[in-house]
Coordinates of N, CA, C and O in Angstrom, one line a residue:
X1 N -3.2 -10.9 -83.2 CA -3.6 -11.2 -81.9 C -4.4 -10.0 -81.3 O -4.3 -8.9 -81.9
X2 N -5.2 -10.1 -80.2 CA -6.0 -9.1 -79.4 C -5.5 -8.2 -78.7 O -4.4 -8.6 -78.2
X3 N -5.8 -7.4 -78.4 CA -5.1 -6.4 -77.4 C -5.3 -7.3 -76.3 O -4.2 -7.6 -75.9
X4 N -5.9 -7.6 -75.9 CA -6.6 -8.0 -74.3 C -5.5 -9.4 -74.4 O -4.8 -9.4 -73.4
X5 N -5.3 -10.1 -75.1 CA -4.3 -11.2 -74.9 C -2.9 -10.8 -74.9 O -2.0 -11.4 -74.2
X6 N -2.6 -9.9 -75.7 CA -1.2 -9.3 -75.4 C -0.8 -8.9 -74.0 O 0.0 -9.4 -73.2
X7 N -1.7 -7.7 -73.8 CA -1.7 -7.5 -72.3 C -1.9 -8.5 -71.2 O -1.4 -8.3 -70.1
X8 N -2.7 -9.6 -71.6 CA -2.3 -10.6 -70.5 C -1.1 -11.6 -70.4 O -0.4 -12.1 -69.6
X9 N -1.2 -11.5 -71.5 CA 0.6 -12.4 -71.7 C 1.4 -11.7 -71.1 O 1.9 -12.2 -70.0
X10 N 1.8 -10.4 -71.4 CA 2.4 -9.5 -70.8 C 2.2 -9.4 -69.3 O 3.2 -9.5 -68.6
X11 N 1.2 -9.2 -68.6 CA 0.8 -9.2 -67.1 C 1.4 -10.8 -66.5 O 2.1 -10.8 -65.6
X12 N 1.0 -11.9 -67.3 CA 1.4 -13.0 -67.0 C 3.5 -13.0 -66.7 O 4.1 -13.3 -65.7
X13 N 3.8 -12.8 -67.6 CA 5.1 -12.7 -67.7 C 6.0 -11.5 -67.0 O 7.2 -11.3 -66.9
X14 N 5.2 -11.1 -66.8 CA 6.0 -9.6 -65.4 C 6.0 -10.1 -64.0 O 6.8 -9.9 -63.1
X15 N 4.7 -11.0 -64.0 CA 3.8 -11.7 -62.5 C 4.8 -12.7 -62.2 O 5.2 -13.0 -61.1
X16 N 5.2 -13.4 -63.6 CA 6.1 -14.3 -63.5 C 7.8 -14.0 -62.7 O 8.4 -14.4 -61.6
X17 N 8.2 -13.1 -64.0 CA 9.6 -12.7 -63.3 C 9.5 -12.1 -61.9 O 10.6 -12.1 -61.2
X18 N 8.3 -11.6 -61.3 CA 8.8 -10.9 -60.0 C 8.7 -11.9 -58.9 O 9.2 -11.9 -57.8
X19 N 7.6 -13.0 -59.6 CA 7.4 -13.8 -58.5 C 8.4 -14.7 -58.2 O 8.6 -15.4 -57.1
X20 N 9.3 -14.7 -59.6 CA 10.9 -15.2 -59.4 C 12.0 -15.4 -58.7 O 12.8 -16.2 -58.4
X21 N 11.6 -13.2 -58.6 CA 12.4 -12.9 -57.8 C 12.5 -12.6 -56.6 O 13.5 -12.5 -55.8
X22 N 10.7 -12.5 -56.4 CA 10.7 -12.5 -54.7 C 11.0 -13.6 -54.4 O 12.0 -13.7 -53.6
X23 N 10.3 -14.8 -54.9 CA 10.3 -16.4 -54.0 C 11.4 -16.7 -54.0 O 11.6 -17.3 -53.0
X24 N 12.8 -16.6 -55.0 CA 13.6 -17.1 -54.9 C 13.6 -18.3 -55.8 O 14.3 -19.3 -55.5
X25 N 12.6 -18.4 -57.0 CA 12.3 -19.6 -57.6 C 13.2 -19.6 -59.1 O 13.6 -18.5 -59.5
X26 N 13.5 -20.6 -59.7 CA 13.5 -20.3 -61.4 C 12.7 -19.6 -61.9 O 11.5 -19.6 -61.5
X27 N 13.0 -18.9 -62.8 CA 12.3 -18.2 -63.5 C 11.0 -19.2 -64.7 O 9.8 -19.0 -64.9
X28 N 12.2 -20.1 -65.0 CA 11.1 -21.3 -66.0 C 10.2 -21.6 -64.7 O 9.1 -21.1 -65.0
X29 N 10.1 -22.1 -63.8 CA 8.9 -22.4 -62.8 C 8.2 -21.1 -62.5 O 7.2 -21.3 -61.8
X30 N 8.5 -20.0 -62.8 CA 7.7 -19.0 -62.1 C 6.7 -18.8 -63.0 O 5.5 -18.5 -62.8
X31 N 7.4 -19.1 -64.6 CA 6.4 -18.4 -65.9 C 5.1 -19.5 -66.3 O 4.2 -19.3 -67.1
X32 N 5.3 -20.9 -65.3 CA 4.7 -21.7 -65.5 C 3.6 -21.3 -64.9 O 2.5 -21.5 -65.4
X33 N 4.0 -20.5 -63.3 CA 3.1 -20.7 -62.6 C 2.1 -19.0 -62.7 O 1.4 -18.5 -61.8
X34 N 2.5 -18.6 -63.7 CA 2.2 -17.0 -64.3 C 0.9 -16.6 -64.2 O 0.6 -15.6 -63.6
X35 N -0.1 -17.7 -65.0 CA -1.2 -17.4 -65.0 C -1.6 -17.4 -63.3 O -2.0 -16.4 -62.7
X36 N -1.4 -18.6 -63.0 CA -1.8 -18.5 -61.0 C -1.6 -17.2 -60.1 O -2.3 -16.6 -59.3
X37 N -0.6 -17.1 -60.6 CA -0.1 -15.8 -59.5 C -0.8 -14.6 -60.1 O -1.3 -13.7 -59.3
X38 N -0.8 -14.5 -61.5 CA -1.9 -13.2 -62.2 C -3.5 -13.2 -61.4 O -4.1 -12.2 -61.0
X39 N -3.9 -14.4 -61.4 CA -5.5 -14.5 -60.5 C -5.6 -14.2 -59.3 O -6.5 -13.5 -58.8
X40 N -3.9 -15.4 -58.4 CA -4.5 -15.0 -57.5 C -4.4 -13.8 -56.7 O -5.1 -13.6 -55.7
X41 N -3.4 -12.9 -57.4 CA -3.2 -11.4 -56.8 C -4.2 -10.4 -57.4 O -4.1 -9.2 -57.3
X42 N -5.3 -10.9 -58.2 CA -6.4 -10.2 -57.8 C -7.2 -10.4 -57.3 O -8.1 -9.6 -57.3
X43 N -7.4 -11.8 -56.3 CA -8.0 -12.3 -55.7 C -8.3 -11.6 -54.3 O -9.3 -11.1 -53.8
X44 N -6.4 -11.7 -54.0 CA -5.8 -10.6 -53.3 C -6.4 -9.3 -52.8 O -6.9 -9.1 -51.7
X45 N -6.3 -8.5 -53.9 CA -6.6 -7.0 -54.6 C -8.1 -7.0 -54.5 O -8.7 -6.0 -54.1
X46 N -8.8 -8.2 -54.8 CA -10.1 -7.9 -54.5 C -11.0 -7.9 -53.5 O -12.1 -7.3 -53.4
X47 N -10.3 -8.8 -52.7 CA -10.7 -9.0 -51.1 C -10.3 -7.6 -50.8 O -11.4 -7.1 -50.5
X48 N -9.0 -6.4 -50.7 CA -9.2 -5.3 -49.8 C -9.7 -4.7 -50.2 O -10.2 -4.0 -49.3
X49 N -10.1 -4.5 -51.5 CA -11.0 -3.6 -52.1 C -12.0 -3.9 -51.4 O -12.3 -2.9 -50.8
X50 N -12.8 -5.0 -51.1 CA -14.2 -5.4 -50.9 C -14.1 -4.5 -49.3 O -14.9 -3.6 -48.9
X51 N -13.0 -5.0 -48.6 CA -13.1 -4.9 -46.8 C -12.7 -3.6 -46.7 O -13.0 -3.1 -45.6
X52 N -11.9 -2.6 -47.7 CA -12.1 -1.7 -47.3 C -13.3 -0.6 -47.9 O -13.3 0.5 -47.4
X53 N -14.3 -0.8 -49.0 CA -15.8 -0.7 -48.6 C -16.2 -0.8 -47.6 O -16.5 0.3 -47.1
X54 N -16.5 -1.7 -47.0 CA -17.3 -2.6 -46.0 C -16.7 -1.1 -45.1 O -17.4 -0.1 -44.8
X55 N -15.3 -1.3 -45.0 CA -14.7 0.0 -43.2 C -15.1 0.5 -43.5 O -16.2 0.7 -42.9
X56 N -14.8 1.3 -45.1 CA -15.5 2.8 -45.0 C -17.0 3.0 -45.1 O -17.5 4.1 -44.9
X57 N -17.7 1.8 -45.4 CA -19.5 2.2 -45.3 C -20.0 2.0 -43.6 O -20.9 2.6 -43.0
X58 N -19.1 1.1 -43.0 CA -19.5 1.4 -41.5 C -18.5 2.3 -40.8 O -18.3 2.2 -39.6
X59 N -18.0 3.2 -41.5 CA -17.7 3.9 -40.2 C -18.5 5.5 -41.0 O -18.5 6.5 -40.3
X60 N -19.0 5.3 -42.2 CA -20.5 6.1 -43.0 C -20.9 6.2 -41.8 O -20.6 7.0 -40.9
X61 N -22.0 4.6 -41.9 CA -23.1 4.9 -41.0 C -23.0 5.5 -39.5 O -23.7 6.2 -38.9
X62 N -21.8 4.9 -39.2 CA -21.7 4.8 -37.3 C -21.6 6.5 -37.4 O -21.8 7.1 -36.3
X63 N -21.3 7.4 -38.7 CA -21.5 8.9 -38.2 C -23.0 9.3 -38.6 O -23.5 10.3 -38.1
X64 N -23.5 8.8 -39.2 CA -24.8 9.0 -39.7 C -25.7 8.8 -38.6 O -26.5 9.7 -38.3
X65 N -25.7 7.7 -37.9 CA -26.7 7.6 -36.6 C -25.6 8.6 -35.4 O -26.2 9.4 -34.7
X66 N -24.4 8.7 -35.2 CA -24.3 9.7 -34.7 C -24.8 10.7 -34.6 O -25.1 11.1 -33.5
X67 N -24.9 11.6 -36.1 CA -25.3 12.9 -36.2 C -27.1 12.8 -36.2 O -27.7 13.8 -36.2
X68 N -28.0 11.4 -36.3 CA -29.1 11.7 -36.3 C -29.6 11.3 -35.0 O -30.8 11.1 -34.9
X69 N -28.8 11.2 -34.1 CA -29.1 10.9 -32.9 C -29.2 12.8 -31.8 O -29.9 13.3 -30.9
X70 N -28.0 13.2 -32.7 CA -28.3 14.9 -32.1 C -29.4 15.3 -32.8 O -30.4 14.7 -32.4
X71 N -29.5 15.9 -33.4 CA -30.5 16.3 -34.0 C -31.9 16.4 -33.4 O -32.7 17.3 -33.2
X72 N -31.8 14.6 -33.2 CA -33.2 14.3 -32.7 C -34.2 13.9 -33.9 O -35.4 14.0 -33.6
X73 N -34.0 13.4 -35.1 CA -35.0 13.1 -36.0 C -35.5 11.7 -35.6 O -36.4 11.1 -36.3

């Protein structure tokens, strides 16, 4: 087998048991739903990643025209 498939199996099956144990579900229902919860918590993870770019490139600029506003350029 591949590294990359072990390691997802593995991701899948940790995603599984925790999601077990937060929701309060079976475990056989959680490992079913393994792969889902693997995607959508990077879906998750990817969205704050994205928006916290986004904050930190506009609160960049909003000092950037700050400081080019003293200046005077």
């Amino acid at each position: 087998m591949r590294r990359q498939t072990i390691v997802f199996l593995a991701l899948s099956i940790l995603a599984g048991l925790g999601a077990a144990w937060l929701l309060e579900v079976s475990w056989e229902r959680a490992l079913y739903l393994a792969p889902v919860l693997v995607l959508g918590s990077f879906a998750v993870v990817a969205l704050a990643v994205l928006w916290a770019k986004v904050i930190v490139e506009t609160v960049r600029g909003s000092r950037r025209e700050r400081d080019d506003s003293v200046t005077g350029s």
